[in-house]
mmCIF file of C-alpha atoms in Angstrom:
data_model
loop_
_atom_site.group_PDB
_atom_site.id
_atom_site.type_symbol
_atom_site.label_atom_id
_atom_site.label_comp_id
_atom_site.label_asym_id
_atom_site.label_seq_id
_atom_site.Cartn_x
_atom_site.Cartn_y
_atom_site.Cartn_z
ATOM 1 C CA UNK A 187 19.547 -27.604 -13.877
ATOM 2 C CA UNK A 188 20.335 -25.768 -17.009
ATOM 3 C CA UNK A 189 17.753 -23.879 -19.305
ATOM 4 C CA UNK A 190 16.800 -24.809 -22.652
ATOM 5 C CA UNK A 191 15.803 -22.917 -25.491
ATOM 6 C CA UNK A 192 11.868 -23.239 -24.774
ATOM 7 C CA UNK A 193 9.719 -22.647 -21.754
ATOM 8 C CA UNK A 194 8.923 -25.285 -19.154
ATOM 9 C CA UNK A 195 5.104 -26.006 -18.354
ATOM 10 C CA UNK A 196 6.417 -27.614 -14.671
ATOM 11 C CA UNK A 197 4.864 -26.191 -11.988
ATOM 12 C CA UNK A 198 7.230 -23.821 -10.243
ATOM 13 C CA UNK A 199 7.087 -22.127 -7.097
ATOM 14 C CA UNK A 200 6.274 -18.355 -6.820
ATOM 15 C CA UNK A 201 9.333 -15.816 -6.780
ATOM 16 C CA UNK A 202 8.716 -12.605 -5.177
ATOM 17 C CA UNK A 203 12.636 -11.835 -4.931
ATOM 18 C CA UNK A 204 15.689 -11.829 -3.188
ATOM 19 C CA UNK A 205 15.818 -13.939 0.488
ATOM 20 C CA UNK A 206 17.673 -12.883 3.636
ATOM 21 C CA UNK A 207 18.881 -16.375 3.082
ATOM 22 C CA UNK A 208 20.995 -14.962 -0.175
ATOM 23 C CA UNK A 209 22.676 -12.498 1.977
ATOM 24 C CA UNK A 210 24.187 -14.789 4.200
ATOM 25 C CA UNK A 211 26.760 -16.550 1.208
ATOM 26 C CA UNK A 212 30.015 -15.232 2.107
ATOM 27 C CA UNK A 213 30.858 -15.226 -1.489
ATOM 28 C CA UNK A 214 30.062 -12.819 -4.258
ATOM 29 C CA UNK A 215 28.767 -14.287 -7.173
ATOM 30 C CA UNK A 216 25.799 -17.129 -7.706
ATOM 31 C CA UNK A 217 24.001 -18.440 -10.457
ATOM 32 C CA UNK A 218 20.625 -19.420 -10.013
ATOM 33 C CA UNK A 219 18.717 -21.690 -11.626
ATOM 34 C CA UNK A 220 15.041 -19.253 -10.103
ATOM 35 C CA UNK A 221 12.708 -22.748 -11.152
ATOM 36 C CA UNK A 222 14.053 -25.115 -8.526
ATOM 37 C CA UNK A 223 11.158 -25.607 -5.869
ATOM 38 C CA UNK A 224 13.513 -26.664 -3.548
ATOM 39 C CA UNK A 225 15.771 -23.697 -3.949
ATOM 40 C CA UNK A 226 14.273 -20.710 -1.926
ATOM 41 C CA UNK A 227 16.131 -18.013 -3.135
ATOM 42 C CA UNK A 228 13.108 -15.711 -3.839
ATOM 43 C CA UNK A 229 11.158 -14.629 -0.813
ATOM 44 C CA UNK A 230 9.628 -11.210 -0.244
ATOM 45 C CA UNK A 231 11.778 -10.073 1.545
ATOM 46 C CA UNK A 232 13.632 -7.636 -1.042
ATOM 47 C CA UNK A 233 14.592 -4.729 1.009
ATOM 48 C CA UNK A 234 17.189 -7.407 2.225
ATOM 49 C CA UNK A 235 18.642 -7.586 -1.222
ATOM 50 C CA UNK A 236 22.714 -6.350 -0.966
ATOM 51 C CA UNK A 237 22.971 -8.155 -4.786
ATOM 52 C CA UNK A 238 23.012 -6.755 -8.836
ATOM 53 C CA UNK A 239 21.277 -9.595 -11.134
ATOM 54 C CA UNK A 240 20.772 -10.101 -14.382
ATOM 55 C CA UNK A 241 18.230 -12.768 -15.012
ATOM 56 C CA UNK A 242 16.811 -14.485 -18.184
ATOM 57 C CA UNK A 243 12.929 -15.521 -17.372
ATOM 58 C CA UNK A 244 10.752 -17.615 -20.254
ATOM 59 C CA UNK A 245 7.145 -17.589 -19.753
ATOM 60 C CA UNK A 246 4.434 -15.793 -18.393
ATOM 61 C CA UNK A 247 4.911 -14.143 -15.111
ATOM 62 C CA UNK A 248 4.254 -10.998 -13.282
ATOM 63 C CA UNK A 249 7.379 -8.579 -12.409
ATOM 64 C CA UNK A 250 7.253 -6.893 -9.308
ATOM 65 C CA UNK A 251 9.298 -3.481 -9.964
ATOM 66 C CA UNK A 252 9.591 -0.358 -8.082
ATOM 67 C CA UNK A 253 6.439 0.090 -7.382
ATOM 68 C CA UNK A 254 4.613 -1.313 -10.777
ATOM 69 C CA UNK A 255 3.191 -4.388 -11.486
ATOM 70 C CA UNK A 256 4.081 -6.007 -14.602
ATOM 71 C CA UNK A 257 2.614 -8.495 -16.503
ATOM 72 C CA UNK A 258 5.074 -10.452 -19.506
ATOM 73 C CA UNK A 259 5.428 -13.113 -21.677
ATOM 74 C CA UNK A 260 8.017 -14.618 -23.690
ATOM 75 C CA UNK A 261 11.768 -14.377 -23.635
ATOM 76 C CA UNK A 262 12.893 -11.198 -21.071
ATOM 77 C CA UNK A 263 16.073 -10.503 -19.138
ATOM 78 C CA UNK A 264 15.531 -7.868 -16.024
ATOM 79 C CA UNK A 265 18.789 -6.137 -15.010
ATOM 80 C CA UNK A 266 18.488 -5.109 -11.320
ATOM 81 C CA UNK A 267 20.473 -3.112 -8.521
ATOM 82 C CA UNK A 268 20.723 -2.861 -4.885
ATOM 83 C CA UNK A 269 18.533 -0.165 -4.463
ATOM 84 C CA UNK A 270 15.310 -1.478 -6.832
ATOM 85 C CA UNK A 271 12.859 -3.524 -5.282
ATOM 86 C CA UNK A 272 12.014 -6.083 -7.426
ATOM 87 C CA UNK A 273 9.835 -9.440 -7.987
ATOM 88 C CA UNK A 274 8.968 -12.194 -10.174
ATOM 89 C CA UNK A 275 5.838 -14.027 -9.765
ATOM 90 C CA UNK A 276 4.361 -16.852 -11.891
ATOM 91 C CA UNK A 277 1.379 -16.090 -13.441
ATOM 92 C CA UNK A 278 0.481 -18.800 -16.048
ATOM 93 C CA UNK A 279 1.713 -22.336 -16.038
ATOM 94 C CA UNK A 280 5.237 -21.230 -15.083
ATOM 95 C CA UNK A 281 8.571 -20.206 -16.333
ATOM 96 C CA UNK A 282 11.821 -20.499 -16.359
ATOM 97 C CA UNK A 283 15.027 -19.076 -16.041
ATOM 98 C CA UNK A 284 18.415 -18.485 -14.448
ATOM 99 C CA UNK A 285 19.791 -15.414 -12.696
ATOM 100 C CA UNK A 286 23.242 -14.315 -11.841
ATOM 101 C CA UNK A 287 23.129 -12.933 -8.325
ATOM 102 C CA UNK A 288 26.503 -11.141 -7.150
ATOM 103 C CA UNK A 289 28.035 -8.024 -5.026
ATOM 104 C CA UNK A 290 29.222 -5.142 -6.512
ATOM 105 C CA UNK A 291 32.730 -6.024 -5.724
ATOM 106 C CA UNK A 292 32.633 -9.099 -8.031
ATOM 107 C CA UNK A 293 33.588 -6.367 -11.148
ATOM 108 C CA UNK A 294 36.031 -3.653 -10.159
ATOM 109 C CA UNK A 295 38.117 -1.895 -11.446
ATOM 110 C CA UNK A 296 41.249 -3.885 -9.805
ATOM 111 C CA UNK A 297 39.824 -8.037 -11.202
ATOM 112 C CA UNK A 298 38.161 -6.762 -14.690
ATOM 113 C CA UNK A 299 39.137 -3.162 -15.481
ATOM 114 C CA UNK A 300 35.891 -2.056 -15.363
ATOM 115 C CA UNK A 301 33.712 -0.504 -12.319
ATOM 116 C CA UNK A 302 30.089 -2.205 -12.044
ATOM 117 C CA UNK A 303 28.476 1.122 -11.728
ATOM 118 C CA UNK A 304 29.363 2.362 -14.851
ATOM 119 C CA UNK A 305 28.510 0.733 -16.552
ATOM 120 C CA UNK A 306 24.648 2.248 -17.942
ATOM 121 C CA UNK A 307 22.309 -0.759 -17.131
ATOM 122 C CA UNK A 308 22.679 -0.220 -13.152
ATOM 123 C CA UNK A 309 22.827 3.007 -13.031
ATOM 124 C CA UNK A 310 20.292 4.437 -9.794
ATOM 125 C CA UNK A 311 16.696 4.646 -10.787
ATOM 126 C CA UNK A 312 17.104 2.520 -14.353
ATOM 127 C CA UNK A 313 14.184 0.666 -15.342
ATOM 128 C CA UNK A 314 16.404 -1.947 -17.678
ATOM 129 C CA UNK A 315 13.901 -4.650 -18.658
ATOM 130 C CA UNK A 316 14.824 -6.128 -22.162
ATOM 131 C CA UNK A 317 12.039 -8.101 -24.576
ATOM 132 C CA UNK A 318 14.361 -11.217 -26.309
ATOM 133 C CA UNK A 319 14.345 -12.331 -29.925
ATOM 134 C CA UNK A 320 14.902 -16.151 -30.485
ATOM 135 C CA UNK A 321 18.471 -15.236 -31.590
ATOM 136 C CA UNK A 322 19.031 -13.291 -28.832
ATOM 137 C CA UNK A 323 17.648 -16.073 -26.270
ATOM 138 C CA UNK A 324 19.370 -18.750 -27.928
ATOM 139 C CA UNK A 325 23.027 -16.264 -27.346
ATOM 140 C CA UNK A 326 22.151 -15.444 -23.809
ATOM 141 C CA UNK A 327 20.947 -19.186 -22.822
ATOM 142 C CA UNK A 328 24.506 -20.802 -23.756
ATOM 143 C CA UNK A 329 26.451 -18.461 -22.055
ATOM 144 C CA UNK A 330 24.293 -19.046 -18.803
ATOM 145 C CA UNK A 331 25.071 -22.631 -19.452
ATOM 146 C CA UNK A 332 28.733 -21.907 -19.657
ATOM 147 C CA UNK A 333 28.349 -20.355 -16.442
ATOM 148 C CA UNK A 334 26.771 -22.809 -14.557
ATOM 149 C CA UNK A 335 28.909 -25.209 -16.132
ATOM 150 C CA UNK A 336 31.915 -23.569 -14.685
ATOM 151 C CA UNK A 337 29.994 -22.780 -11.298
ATOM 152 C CA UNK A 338 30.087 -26.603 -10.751
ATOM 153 C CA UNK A 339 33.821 -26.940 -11.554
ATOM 154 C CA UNK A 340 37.145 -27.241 -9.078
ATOM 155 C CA UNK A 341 38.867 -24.958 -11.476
ATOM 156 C CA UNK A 342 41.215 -22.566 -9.686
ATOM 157 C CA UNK A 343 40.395 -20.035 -12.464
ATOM 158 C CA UNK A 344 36.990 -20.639 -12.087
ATOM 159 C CA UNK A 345 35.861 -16.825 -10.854
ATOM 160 C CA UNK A 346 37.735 -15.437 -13.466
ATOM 161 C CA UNK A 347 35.788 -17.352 -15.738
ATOM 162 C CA UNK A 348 32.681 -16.819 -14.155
ATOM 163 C CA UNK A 349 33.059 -12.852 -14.327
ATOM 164 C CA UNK A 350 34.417 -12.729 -18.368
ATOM 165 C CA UNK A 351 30.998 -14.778 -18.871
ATOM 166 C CA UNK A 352 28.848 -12.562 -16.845
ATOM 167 C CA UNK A 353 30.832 -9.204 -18.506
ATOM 168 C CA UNK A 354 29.622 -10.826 -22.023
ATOM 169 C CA UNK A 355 26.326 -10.978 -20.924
ATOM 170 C CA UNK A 356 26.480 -7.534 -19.446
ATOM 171 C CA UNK A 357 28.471 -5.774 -22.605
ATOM 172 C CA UNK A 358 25.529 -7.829 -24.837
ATOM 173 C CA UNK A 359 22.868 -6.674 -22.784
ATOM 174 C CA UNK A 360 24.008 -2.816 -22.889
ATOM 175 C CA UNK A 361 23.363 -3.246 -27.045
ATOM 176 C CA UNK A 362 19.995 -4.350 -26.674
ATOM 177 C CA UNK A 363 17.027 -1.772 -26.203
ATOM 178 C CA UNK A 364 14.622 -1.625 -22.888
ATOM 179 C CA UNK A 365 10.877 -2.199 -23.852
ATOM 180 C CA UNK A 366 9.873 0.957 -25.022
ATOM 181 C CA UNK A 367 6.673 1.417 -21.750
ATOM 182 C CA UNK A 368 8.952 0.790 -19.015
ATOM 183 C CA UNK A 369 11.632 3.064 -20.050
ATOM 184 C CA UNK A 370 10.995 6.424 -17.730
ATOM 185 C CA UNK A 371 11.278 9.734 -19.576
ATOM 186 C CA UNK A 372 14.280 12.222 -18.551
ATOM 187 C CA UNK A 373 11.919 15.318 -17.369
ATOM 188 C CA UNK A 374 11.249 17.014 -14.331
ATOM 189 C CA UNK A 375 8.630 15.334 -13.615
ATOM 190 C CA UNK A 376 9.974 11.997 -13.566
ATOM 191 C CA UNK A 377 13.826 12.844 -12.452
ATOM 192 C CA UNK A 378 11.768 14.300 -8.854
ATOM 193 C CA UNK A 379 9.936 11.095 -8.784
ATOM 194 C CA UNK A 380 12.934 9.242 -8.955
ATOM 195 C CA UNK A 381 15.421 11.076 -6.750
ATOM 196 C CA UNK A 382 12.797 10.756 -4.024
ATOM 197 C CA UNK A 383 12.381 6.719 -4.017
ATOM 198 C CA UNK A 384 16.171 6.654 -4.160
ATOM 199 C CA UNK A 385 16.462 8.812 -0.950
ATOM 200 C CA UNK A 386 13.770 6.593 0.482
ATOM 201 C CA UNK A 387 15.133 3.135 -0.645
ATOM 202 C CA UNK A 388 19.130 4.708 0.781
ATOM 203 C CA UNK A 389 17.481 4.303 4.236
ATOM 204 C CA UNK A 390 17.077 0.639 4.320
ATOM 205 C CA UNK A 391 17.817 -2.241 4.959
ATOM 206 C CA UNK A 392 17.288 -0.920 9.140
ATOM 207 C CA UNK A 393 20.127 -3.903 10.054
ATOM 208 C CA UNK A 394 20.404 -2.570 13.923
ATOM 209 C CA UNK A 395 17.947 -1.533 16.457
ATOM 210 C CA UNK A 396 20.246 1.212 16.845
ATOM 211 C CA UNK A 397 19.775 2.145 13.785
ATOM 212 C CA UNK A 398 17.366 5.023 13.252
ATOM 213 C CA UNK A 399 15.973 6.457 9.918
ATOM 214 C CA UNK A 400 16.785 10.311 9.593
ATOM 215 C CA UNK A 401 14.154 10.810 6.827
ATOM 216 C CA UNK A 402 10.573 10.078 7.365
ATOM 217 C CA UNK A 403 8.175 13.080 6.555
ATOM 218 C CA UNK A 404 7.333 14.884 3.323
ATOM 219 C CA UNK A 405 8.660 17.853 4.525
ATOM 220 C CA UNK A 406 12.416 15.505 5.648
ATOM 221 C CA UNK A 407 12.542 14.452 1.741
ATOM 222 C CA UNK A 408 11.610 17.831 0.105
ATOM 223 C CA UNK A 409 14.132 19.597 2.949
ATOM 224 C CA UNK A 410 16.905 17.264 1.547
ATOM 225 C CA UNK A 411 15.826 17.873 -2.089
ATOM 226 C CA UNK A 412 15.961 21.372 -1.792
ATOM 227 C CA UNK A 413 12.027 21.437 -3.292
ATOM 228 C CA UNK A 414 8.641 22.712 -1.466
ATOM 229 C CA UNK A 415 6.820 19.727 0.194
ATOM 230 C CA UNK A 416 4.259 20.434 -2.067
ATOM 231 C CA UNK A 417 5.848 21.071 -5.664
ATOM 232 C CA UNK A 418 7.694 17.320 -4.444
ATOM 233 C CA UNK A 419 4.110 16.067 -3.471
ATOM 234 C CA UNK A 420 2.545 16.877 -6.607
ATOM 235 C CA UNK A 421 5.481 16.022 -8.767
ATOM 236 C CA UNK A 422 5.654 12.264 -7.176
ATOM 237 C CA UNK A 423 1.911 12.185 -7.467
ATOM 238 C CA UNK A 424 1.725 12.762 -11.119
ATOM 239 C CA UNK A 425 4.713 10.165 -11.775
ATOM 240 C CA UNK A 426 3.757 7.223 -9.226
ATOM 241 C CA UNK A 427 -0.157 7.935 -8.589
ATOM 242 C CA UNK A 428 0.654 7.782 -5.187
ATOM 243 C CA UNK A 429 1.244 10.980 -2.382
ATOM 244 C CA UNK A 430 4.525 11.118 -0.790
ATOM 245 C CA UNK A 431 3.684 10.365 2.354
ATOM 246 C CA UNK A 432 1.238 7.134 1.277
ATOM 247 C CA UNK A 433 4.733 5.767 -0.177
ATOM 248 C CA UNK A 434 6.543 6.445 2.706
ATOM 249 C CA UNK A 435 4.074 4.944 5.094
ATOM 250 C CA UNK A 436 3.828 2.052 2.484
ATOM 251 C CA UNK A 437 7.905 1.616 2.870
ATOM 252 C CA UNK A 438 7.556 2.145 6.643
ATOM 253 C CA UNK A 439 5.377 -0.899 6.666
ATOM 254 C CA UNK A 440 6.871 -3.321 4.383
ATOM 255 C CA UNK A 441 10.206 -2.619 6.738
ATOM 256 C CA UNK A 442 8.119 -2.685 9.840
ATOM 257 C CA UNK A 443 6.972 -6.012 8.450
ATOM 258 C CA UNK A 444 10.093 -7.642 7.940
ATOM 259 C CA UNK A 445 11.687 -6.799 10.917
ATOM 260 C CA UNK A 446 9.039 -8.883 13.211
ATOM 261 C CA UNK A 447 9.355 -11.761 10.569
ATOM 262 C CA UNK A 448 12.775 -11.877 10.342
ATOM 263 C CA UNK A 449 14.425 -10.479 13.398
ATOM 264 C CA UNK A 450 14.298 -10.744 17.289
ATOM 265 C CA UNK A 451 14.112 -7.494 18.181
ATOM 266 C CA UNK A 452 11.123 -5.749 20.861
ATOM 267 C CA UNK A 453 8.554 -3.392 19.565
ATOM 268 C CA UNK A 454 9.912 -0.501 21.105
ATOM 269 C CA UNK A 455 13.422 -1.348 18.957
ATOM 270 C CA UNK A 456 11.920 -1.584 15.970
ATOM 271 C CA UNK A 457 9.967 1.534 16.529
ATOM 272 C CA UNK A 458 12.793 3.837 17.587
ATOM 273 C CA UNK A 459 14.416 2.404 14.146
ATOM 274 C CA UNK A 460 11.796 3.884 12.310
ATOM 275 C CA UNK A 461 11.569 7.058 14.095
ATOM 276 C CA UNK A 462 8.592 6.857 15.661
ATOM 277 C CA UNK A 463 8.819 8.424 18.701
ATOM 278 C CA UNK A 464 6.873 6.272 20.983
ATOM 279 C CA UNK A 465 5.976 2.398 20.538
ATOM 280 C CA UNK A 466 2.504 3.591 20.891
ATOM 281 C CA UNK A 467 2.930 5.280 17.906
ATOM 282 C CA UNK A 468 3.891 2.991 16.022
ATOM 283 C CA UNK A 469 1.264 0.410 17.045
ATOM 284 C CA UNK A 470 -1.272 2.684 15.623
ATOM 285 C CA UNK A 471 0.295 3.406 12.422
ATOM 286 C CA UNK A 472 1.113 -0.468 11.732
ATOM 287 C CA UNK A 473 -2.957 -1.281 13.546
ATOM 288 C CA UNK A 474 -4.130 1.064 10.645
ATOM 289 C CA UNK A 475 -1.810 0.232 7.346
ATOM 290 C CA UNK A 476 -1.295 -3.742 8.168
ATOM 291 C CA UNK A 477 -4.900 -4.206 10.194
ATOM 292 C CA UNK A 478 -3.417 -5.899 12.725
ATOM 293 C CA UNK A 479 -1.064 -5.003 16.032
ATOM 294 C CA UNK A 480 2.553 -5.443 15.362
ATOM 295 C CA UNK A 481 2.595 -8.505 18.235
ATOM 296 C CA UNK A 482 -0.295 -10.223 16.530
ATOM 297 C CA UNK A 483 1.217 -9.701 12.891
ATOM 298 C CA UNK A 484 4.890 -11.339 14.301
ATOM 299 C CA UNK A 485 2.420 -14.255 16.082
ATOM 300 C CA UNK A 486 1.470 -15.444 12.604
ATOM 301 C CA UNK A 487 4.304 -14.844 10.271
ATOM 302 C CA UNK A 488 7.316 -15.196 12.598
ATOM 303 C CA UNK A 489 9.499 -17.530 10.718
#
């Protein structure tokens, strides 16, 4: 289903982001029309997101990013990248959109000339979140509907076509400014902040029990920043509101989470892949953060 030039008042399902069910396409590019109830793309499951988008939303809905919680109306695209969680939740009578979802090897330099990453709107730790004019939505709807157009065609040049359309939308994008609040200043303050989630985020998706995060403590991140644990404490504090190691047990969780949802694995594997050196441990830390044990959380939520 294509979008049209004005918002839908259907009631759609809630989006939270990216599915494990997405990275499973063997292919590198989809478009997404985000409004179909019976097309689960979005789940919250984000950490599992190996994908770049750039999505056009109309409506009122809450976004989900980094570690924010946004509320918007209107016309907005949201540029995102591999390594920023992100989520779209409804939160009036609904919205609509369409999002190109595809893998950074969908644009190189050998099929387009150009290299995805850089190009400025996914560069690491970008907050790219674009407010729409009518003009502009009315541009950026018919070349999604060109897209999906060509999406549902036989056409042996069909992913060439598909990637000039999604360029144009990226080149068009790049002109536009991000709303003024979300853009993050370039100081010290802020730069600290954001080299820290990045180093966090680089850890996951855990995608083997013998996997094993290297980084867990304050004193692991400031070590491989080269900072004090408490100049790095301080300086994420004052950007995210937050202490370092509340985020990181926050992350720790949210994995911890999805691995007994999603995967098979015992609850001494998924401990040892996030360094905790006994299960015991671990049942404790997810008992206090998730108020539950970890067998009792995967009893309910096990999919």
């Amino acid at each position: 289903m294509k979008i049209s030039g004005s918002t839908s008042s259907s009631d759609y399902a809630n989006i939270t982001a990216l599915s494990a069910r997405i990275r499973n396409y063997a292919d590198s590019f989809h478009i997404l029309d985000i409004c179909t109830t019976a097309n689960p793309i979005f789940s919250f499951e984000y950490s599992r997101k190996k994908f770049y988008t750039v999505t056009l939303l109309q409506g009122d809905y809450q976004l989900e990013f980094e570690d924010r919680n946004i509320d918007i109306s209107g016309n907005t695209l949201l540029c995102t990248t591999t390594k920023i969680p992100f989520g779209v939740q409804e939160a009036g009578i609904g919205y609509s959109g369409m999002s190109c979802v595809f893998k950074e090897e969908f644009i190189t330099k050998a099929n387009s000339g150009y290299r995805l990453l850089e190009f400025p709107i996914y560069k690491p730790g970008r907050q790219n979140i674009y407010s729409l004019t009518g003009e502009q939505t009315k541009f950026f709807i018919e070349v999604y509907n060109k897209m999906f157009d060509e999406s549902q065609s036989d056409s042996p040049y069909k992913d060439n076509l598909l990637r000039t359309y999604l360029l144009e939308i990226i080149f068009n994008v790049q002109k536009l400014a991000p709303i003024s609040s979300f853009v993050k200043t370039n100081n010290t303050t802020e730069v600290i902040a954001c080299s820290f989630i990045r180093l966090l985020e680089s850890q996951f998706p855990i995608e083997s029990p013998n996997d094993t995060i290297k980084l867990k403590t304050a004193k692991d991140f400031a070590d491989s920043l080269s900072l004090h644990p408490n100049y790095l404490n301080r300086q994420v504090k004052m950007s995210k509101g937050r202490t370092v190691t509340e985020i990181i047990a926050s992350r720790l969780i949210q994995e911890a989470k999805i691995l007994l949802k999603l995967t098979n694995w015992n609850i001494a594997e998924i401990s040892s892949a996030l360094a905790f050196e006994e299960a015991s441990h671990f049942n404790q830390f997810f008992k206090k953060h998730a108020s539950s044990s970890p067998s009792d959380y995967r009893k309910l939520h096990k999919k």
